[in-house]
Short mmCIF file of C-alpha atoms in Angstrom, two decimals:
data_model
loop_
_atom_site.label_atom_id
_atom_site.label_comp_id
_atom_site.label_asym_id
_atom_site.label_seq_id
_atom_site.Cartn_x
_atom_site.Cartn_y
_atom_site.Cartn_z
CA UNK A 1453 21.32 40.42 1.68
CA UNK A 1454 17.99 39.08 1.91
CA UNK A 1455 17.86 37.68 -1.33
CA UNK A 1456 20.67 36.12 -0.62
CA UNK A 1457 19.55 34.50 2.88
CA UNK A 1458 16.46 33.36 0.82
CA UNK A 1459 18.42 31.55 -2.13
CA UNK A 1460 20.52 29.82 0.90
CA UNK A 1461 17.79 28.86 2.96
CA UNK A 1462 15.57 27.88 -0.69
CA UNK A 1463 18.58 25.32 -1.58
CA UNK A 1464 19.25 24.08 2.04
CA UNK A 1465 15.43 23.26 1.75
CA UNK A 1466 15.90 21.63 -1.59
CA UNK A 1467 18.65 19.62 -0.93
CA UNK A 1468 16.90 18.30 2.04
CA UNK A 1469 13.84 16.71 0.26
CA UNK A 1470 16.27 15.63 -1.94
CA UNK A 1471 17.31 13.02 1.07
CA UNK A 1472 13.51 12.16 2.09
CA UNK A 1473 12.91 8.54 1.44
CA UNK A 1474 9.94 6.11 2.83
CA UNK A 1475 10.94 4.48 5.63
CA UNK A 1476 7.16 3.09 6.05
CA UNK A 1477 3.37 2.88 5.97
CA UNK A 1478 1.07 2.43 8.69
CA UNK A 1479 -2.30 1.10 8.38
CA UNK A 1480 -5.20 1.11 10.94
CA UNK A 1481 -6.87 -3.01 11.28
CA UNK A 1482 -9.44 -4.10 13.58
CA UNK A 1483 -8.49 -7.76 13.77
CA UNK A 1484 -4.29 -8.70 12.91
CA UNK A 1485 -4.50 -12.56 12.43
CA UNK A 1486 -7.08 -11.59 9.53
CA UNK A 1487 -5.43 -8.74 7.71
CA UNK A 1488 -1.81 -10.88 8.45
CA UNK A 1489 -3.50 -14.05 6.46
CA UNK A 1490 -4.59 -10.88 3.73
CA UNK A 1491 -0.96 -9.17 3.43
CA UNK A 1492 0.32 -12.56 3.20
CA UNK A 1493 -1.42 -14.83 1.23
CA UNK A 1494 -3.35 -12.21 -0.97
CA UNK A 1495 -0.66 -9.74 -1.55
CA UNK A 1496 2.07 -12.03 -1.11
CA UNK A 1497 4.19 -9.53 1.33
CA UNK A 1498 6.61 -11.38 3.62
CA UNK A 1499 6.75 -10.36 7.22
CA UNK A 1500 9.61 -8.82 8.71
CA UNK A 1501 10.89 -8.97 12.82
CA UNK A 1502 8.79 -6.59 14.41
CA UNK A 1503 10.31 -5.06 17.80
CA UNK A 1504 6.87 -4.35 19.21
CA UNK A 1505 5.64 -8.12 20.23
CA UNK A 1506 2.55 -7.13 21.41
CA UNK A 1507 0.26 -8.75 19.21
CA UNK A 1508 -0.98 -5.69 17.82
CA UNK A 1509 1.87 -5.18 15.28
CA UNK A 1510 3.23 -6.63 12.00
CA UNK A 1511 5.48 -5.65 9.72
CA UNK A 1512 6.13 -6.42 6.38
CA UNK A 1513 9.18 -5.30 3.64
CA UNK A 1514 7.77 -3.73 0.69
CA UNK A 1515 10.60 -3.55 -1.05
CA UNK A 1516 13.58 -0.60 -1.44
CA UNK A 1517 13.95 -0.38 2.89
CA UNK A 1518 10.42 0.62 3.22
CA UNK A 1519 7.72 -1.43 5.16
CA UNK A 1520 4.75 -2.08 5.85
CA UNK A 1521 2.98 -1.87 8.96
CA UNK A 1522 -0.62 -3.14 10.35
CA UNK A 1523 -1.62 -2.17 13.68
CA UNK A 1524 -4.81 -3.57 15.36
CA UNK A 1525 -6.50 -0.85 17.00
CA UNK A 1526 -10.32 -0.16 18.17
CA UNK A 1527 -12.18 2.48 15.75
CA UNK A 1528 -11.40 1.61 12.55
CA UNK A 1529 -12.55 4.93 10.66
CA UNK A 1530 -16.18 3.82 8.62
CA UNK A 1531 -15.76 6.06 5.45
CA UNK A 1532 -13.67 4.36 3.26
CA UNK A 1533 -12.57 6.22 -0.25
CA UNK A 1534 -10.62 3.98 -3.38
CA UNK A 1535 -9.10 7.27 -4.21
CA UNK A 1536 -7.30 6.82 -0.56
CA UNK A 1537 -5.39 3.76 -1.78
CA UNK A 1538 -2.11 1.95 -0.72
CA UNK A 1539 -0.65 1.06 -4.51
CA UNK A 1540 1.69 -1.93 -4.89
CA UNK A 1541 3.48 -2.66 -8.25
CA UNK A 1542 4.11 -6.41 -9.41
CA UNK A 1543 6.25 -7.98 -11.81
CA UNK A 1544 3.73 -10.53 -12.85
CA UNK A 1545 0.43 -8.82 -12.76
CA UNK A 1546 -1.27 -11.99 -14.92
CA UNK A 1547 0.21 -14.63 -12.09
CA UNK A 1548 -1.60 -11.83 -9.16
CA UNK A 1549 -4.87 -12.25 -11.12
CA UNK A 1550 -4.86 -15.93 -11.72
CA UNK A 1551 -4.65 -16.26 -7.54
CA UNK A 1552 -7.30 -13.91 -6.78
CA UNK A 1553 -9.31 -15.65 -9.44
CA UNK A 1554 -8.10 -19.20 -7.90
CA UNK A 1555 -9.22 -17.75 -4.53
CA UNK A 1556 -12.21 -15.99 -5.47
CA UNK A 1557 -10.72 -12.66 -4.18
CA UNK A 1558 -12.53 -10.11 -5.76
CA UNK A 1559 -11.05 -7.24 -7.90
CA UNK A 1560 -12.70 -4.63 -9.85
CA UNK A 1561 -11.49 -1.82 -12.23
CA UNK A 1562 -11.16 1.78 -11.26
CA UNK A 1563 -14.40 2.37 -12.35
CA UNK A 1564 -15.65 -1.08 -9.99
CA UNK A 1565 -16.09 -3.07 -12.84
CA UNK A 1566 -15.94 -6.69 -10.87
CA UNK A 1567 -13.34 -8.85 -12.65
CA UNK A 1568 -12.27 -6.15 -14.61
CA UNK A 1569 -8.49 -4.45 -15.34
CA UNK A 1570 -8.23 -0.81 -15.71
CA UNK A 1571 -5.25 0.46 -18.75
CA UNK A 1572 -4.35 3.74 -17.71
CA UNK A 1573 -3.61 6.13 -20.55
CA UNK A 1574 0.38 5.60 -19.94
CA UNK A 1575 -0.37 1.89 -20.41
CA UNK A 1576 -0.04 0.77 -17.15
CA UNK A 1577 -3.03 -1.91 -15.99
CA UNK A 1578 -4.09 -1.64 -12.57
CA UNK A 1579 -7.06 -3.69 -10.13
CA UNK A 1580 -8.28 -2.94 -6.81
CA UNK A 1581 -8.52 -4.69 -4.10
CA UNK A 1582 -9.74 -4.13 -0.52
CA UNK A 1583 -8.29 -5.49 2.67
CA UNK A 1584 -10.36 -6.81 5.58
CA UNK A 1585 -11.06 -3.29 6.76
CA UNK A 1586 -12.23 -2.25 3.11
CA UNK A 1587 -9.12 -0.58 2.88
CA UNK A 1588 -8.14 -0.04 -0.96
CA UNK A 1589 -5.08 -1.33 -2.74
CA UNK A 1590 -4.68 -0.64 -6.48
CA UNK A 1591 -2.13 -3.42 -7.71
CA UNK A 1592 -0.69 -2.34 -11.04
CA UNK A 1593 2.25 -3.82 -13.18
CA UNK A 1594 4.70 -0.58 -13.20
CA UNK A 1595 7.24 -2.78 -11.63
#
């Protein structure tokens, strides 16, 4: 009987994950006007309707019903890691670089090589980035 009770509950379990989806991703900014400018004409995210209008909240679709979401707050944390990254996939990685470069956004390689694209060992090329808070976004072209 317990063994039983443990393969239930073990594939009630499973089957749940099995529904978990993102719905979204909240990140910490000290000032919104900047990181909005950032998110939209760096990244290239559009902005969705928030509900919040508070001016501390926007929200942008980042594609398959997930979003985005920057919140100004005080006490942005200091220590900032590129192996805690956001990680965005584009169709046209080549068109990405050409506006950073146009813009003089810097991006660097894994390895923070400036101007630099990183080939992963399945292929894949990836930059990073960093927001206005130094936040890290790899950028990649596993679209």
């Amino acid at each position: 009987m317990k063994i039983l009770f443990t393969i239930l509950l073990l594939s009630i379990t499973m089957s749940t994950f099995a529904q978990i989806k993102v719905n979204h991703i909240a990140v910490h900014v000290s000032n919104l006007e900047e990181s909005k400018e950032f998110y939209q004409k760096i990244v290239g995210l559009k902005e969705i309707e928030e509900p919040f209008k508070d001016g501390l909240h926007a929200w942008y679709d980042i594609g398959s019903g997930a979003a985005l979401h920057i919140i100004e707050a005080a006490n942005v944390p200091t220590q900032i890691s590129k192996v805690n990254h956001l990680c965005f996939s584009m169709k046209d990685m080549d068109a990405f670089i050409k506006t950073l470069e146009n813009t003089n956004y810097p991006f660097e390689s894994w390895l923070g090589e400036k101007g630099k694209v990183t080939i992963r060992v399945d292929g894949i090329r990836q930059i990073y980035i960093q927001d206005p808070d130094g936040l890290w976004l790899e950028i990649n072209d596993a679209y």
